[in-house]
Coordinates of C-alpha atoms in Angstrom, one line a residue:
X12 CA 152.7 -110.9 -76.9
X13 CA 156.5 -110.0 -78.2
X14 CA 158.1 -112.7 -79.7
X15 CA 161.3 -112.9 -82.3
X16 CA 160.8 -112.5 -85.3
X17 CA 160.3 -115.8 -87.4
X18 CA 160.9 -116.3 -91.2
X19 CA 157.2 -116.8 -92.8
X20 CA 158.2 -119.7 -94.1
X21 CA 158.7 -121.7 -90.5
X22 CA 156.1 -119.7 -88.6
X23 CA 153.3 -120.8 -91.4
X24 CA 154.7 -124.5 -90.6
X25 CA 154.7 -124.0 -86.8
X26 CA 151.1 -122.5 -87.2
X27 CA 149.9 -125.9 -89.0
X28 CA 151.9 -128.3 -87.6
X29 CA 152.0 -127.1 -83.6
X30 CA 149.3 -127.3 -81.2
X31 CA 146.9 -124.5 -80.0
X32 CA 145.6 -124.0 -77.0
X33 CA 142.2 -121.6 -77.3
X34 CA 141.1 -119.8 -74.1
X35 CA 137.7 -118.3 -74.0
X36 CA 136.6 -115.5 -71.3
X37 CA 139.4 -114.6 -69.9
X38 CA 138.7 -110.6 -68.6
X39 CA 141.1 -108.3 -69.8
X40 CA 143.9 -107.4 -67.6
X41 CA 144.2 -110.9 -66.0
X42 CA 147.5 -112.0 -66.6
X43 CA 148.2 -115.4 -67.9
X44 CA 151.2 -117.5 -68.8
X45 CA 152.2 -120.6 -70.8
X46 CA 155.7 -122.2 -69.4
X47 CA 158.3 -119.5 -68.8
X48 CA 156.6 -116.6 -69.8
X49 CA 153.4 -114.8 -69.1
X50 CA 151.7 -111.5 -70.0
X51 CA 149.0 -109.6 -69.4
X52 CA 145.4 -110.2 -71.6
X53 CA 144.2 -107.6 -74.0
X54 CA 140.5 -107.9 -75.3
X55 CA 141.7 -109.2 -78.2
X56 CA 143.4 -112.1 -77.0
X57 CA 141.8 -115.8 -77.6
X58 CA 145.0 -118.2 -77.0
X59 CA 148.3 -119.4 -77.8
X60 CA 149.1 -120.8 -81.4
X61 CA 152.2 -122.8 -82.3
X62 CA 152.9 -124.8 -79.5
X63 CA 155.3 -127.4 -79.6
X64 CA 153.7 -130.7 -79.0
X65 CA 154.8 -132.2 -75.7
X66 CA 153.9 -131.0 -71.8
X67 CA 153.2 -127.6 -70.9
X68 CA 152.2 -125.4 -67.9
X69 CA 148.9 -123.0 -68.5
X70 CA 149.0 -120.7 -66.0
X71 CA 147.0 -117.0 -65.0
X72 CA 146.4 -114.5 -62.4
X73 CA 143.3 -112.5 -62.0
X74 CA 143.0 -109.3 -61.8
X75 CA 142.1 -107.3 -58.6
X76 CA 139.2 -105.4 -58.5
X77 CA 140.0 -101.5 -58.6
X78 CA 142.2 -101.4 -61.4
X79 CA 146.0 -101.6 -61.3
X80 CA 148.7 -104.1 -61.8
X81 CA 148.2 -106.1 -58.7
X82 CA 146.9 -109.8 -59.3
X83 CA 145.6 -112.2 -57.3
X84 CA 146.8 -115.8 -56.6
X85 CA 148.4 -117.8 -59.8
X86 CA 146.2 -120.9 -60.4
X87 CA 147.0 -123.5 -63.2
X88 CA 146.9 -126.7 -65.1
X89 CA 149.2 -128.6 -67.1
X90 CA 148.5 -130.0 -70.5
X91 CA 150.1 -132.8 -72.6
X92 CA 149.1 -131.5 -76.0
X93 CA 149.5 -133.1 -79.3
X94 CA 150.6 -132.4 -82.7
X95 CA 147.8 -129.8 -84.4
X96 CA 145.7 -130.5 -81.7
X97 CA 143.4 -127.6 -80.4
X98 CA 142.8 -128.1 -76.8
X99 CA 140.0 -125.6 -75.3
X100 CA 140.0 -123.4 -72.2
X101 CA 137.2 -121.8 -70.2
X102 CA 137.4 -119.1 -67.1
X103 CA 136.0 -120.2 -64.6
X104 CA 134.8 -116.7 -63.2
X105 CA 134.1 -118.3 -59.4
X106 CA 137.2 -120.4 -59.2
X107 CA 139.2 -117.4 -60.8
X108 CA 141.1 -120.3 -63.1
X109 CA 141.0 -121.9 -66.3
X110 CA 139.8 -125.4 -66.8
X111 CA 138.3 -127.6 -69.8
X112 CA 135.5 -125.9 -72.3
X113 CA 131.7 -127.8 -71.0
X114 CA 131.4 -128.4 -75.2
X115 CA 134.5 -131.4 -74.9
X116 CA 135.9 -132.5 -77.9
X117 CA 133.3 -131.7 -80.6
X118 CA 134.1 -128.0 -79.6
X119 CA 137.6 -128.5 -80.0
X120 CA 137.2 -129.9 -83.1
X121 CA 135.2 -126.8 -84.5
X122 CA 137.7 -124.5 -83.5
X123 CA 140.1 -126.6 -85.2
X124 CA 138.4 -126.1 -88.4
X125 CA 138.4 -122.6 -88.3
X126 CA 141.6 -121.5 -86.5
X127 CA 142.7 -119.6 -89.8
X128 CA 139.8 -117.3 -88.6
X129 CA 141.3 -117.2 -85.2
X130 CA 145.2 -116.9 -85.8
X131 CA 144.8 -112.8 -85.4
X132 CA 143.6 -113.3 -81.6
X133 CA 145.8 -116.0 -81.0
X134 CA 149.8 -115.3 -79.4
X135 CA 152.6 -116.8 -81.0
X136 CA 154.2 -119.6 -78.4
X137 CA 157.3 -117.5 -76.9
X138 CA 160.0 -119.7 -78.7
X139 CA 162.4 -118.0 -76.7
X140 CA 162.2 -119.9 -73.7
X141 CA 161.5 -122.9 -75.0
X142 CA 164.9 -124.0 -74.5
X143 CA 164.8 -123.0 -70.7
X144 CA 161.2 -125.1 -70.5
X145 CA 162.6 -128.2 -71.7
X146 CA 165.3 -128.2 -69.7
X147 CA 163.2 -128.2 -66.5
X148 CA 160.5 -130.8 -68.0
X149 CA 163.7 -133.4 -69.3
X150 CA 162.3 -136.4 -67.0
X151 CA 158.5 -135.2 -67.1
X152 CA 156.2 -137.1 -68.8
X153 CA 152.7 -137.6 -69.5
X154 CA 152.3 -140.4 -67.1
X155 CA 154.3 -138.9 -64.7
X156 CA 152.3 -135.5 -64.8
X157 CA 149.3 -137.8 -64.3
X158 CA 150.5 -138.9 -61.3
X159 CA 151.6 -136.1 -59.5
X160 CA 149.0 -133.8 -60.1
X161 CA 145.6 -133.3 -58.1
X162 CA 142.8 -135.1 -58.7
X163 CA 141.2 -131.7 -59.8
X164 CA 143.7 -130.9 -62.6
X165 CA 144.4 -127.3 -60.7
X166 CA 147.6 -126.5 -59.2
X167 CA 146.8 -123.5 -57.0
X168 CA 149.5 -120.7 -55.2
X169 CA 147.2 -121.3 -52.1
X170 CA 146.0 -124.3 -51.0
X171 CA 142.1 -124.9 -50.6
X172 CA 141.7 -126.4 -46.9
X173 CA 139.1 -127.0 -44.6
X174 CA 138.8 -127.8 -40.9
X175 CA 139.8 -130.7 -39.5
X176 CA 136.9 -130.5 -37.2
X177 CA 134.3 -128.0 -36.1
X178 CA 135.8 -124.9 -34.1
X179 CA 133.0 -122.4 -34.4
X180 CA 132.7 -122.5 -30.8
X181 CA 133.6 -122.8 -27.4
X182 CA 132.4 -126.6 -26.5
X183 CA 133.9 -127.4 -30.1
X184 CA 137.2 -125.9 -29.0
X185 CA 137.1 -127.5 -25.6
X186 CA 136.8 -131.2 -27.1
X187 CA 139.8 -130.1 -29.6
X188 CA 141.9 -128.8 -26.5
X189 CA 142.9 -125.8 -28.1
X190 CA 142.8 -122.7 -26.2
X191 CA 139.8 -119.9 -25.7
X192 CA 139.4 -117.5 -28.0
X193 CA 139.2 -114.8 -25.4
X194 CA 142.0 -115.9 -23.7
X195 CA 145.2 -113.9 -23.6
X196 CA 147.9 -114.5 -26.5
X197 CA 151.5 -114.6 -24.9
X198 CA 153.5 -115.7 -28.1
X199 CA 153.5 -116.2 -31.8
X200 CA 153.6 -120.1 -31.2
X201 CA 150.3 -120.0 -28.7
X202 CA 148.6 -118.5 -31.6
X203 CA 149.4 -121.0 -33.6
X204 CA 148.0 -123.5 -31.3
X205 CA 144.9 -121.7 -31.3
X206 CA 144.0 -121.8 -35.1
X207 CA 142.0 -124.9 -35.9
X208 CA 144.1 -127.9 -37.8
X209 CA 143.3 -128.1 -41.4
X210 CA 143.9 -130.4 -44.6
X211 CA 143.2 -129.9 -48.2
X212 CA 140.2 -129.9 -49.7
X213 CA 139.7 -133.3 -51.5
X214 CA 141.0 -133.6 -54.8
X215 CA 143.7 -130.5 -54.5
X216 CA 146.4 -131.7 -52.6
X217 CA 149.7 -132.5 -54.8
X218 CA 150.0 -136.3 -55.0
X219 CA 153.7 -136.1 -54.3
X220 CA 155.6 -139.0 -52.4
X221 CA 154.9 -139.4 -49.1
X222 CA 158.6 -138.5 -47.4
X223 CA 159.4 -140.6 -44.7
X224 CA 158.8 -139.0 -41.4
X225 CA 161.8 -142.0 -39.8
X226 CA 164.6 -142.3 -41.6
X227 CA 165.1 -145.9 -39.6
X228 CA 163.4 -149.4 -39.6
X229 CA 161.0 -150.2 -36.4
X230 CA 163.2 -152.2 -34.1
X231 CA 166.3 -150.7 -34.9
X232 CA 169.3 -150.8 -32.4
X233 CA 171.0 -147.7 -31.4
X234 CA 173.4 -148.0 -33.6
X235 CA 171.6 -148.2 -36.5
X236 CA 169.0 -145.5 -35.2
X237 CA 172.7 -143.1 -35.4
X238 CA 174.0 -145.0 -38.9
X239 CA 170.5 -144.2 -40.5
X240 CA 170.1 -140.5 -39.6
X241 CA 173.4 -140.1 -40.9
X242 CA 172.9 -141.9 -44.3
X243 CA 169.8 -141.9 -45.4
X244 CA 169.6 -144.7 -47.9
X245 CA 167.3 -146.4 -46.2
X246 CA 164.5 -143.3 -46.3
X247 CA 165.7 -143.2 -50.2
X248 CA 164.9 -147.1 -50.5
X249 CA 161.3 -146.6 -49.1
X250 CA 160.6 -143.2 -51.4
X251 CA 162.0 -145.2 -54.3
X252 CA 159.8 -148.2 -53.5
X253 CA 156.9 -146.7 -53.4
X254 CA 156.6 -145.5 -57.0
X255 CA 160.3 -145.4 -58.8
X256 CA 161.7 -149.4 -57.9
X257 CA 161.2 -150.6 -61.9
X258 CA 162.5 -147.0 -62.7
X259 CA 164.4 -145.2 -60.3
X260 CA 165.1 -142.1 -62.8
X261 CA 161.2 -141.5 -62.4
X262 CA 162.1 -139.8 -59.0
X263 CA 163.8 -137.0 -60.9
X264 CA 160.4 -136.0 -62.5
X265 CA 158.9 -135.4 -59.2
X266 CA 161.8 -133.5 -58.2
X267 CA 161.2 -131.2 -61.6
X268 CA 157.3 -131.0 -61.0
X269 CA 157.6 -129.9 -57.2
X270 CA 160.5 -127.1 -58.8
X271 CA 158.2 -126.0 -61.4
X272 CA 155.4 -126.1 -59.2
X273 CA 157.1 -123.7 -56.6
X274 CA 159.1 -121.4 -59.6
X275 CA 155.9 -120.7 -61.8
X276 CA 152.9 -121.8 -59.9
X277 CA 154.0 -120.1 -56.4
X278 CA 153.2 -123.2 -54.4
X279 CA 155.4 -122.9 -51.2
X280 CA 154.3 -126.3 -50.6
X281 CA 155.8 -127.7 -53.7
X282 CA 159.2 -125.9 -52.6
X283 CA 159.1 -127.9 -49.3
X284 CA 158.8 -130.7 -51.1
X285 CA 161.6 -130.0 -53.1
X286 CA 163.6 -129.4 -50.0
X287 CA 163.2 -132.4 -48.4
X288 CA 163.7 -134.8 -51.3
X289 CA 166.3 -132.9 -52.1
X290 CA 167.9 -133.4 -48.8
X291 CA 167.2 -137.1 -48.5
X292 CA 168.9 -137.7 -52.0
X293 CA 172.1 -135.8 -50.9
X294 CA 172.1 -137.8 -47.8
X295 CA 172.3 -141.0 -48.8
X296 CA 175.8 -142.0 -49.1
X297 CA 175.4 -145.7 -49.3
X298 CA 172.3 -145.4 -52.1
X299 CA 175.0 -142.6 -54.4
X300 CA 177.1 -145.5 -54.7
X301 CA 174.1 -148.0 -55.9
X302 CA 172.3 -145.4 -58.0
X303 CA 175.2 -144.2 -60.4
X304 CA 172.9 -143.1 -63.3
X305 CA 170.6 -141.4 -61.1
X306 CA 172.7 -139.0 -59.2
X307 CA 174.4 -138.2 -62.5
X308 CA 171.6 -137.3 -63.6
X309 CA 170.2 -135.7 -60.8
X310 CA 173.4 -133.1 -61.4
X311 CA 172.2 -132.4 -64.3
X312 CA 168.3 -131.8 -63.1
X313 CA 169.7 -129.3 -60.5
X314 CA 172.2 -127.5 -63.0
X315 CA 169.3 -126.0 -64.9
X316 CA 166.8 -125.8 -61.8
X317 CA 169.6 -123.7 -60.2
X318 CA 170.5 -121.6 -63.4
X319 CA 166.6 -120.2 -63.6
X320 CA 167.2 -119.2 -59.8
X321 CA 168.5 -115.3 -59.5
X322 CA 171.6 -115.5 -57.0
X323 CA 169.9 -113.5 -54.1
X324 CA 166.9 -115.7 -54.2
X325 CA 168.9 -117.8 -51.9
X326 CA 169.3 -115.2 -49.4
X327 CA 165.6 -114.7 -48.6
X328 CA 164.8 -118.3 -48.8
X329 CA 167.2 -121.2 -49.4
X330 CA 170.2 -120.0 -47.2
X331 CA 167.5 -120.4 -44.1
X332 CA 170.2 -122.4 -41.8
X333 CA 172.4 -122.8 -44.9
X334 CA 170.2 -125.8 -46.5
X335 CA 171.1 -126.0 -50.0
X336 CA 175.2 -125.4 -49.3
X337 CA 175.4 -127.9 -46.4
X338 CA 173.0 -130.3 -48.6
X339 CA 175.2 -130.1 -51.4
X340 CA 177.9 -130.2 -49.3
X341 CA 177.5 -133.5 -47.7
X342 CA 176.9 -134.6 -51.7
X343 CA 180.0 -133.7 -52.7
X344 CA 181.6 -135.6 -50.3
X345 CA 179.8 -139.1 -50.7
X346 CA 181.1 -138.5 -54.5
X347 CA 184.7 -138.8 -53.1
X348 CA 183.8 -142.6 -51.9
X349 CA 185.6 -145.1 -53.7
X350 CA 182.2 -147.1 -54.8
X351 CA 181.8 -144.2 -56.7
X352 CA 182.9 -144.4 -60.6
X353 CA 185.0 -141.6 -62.4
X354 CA 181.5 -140.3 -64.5
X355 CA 179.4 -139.4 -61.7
X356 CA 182.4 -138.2 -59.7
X357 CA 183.8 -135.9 -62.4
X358 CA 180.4 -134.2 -63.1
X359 CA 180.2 -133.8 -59.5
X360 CA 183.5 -131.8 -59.6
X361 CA 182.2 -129.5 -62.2
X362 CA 179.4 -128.9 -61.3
X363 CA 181.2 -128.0 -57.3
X364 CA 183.0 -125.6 -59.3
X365 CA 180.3 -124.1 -61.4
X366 CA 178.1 -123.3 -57.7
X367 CA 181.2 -122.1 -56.3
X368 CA 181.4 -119.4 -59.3
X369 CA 178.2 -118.3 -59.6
X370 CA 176.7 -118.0 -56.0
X371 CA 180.3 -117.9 -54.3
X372 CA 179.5 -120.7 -51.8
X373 CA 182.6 -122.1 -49.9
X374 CA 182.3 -126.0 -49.8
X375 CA 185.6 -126.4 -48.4
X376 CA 184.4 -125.0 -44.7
X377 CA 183.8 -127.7 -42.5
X378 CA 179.9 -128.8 -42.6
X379 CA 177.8 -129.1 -40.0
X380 CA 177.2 -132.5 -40.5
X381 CA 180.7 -132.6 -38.5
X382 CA 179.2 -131.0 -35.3
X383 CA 177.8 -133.7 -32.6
X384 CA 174.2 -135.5 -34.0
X385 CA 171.9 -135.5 -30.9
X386 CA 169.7 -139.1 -32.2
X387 CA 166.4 -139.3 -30.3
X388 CA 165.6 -142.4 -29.5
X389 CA 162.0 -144.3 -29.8
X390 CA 160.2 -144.8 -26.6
X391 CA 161.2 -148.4 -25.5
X392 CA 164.7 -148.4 -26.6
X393 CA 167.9 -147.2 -24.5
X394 CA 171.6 -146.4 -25.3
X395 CA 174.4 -149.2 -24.5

């Protein structure tokens, strides 16, 4: 592991006074990561030592069988570590992860007493991107990691799932519906249809916020069915409600774990999530006007999220029917409302500005949001 260069003096403090986190088993070549940075093991290599307390992101790939660079899926866990505290790792060969040492705390505790013996096998903390790790972890806490992660402690690139139902054969199929395995395939979409449905494994999923599928109340009028899909306070009000209403700045840590999720774990899923909070945030015009402190906030949370993004990232993936600029977009224009204070709509400027000089994105084009909303309407209720 390359790191800067440290005077003795503050690395012999950072060694006594930060935490350690000891990893035992992991093969050589795998490659494994802590935050920002990752690198591949040596047989030497038993952890990380000075690592400034707080929360962190353990992370590793295995290596593929055949030699070579080429890993397999990232798998991790994140810790909330303490001050000198050792926490211990084990490989877990099957799972191709780490996860806690069987031995518990009295293990930890005997490493602890002799980590003088392990500081040559151990990896200084890369102190150079600690700056970049914090800035994405600003409204993540302990509690808040609790929360959000699974049940299992493992956030993996590739989601464990299982069938729905049985599909093994024919008479299972025919009581699912779905199509004949021997029947001919006539689009991507049929194909689709004839994969089984699936859910995660119990105790894997990401305990994110369940997103409202409606952005409207039941018995809405037509009007209100048009006013909601348009502004989507009310869709913010229930996400809020479920978890954030004593603390609405909470939301913002679930908006940073489903971001770090997707940037270092490689969970697509977590990305989607990201998306469509994202999207329900920018879109609420009435709730921007209500929740000051949060969006000027939230600014701030996508400033550095955006900043760890390369520019043509956006190409591949974001610019997909232009969602971040016409998200951002409709944003910037709620922050012109006059219910919306001189803070929150100065930052907003800026930070228009700074997007428009990095990734050249024109805000000034008309957005699509201006083009004619088609509104579907619930079974049971007609147009005036």
């Amino acid at each position: 592991m390359a790191a800067p260069r440290l005077e003795p003096e503050l690395a012999r403090q950072l060694f006594f006074e930060g935490a350690a986190v000891v990893v035992l088993g992991v093969p050589e070549g795998t490659e494994f990561g802590i935050d920002y940075s990752s690198w591949a093991v040596g047989p030497r290599f038993r952890g990380v030592k000075m690592v400034p307390p707080g929360l962190h992101f353990v992370h590793c790939s295995a290596r593929r069988a055949g030699g070579g660079r080429e890993t397999g899926p990232r798998t991790g866990c994140f810790l909330s570590l303490r001050r000198r505290e050792v926490r211990v790792l084990r490989w877990d060969a099957a799972g191709e992860a780490l996860g806690p040492a069987a031995a518990g705390e009295a293990q930890a505790e005997a490493f602890g007493e002799r980590l003088r013996e392990l500081e040559p096998f151990l990896g200084p903390y890369p102190y150079e991107t600690l700056k970049k790790w914090v800035s994405l972890t600003s409204f993540l806490s302990e509690a808040a990691m609790e929360q959000l992660q699974p049940e299992s402690g493992r956030i993996c690139a590739f989601a464990e799932v299982l069938p729905v139902a049985a599909g093994r054969h024919t008479s299972d199929r025919a009581e699912q519906r779905l199509p004949r395995f021997d029947a001919g395939c006539r689009s991507y979409a049929e194909g689709l249809a004839r994969l089984p449905r699936m859910e995660p494994r119990a105790g894997t999923a990401i305990r994110f916020s369940e997103l409202p599928k409606q952005m409207y109340p039941e018995g809405a009028t037509p009007e209100e069915i048009t006013r909601h899909s348009m502004d989507l306070s009310y869709a913010l009000e229930k996400v809020i409600n479920q978890r954030y209403a004593s603390q609405p700045l909470d939301l913002l840590a679930e908006l940073q774990f489903a971001f770090i999720c997707f940037l270092i774990g490689n969970v697509y899923d977590a990305f989607e999530h990201w998306k469509r909070l994202l999207n329900i945030l920018c879109r609420s015009e009435d709730a921007i006007g209500r929740y000051q402190d949060l969006y000027i906030n939230l600014i701030s949370v996508l400033y550095h999220q955006l900043s760890e993004i390369p520019a043509d990232f956006f190409v591949d993936i974001i610019s997909q029917d232009n969602f971040l600029t016409s998200t951002l977009q409709v944003f910037f224009s709620c922050t012109c409302s006059a219910a919306v204070g001189g803070t929150l709509r100065k930052k907003a400027e800026k930070f228009k500005a700074h997007l428009t000089k990095r990734f050249k994105w024109d805000f000034e084009a008309e957005p699509d949001d201006c083009a004619p909303v088609v509104v579907e309407l619930p079974e049971g209720v007609q147009a005036d």
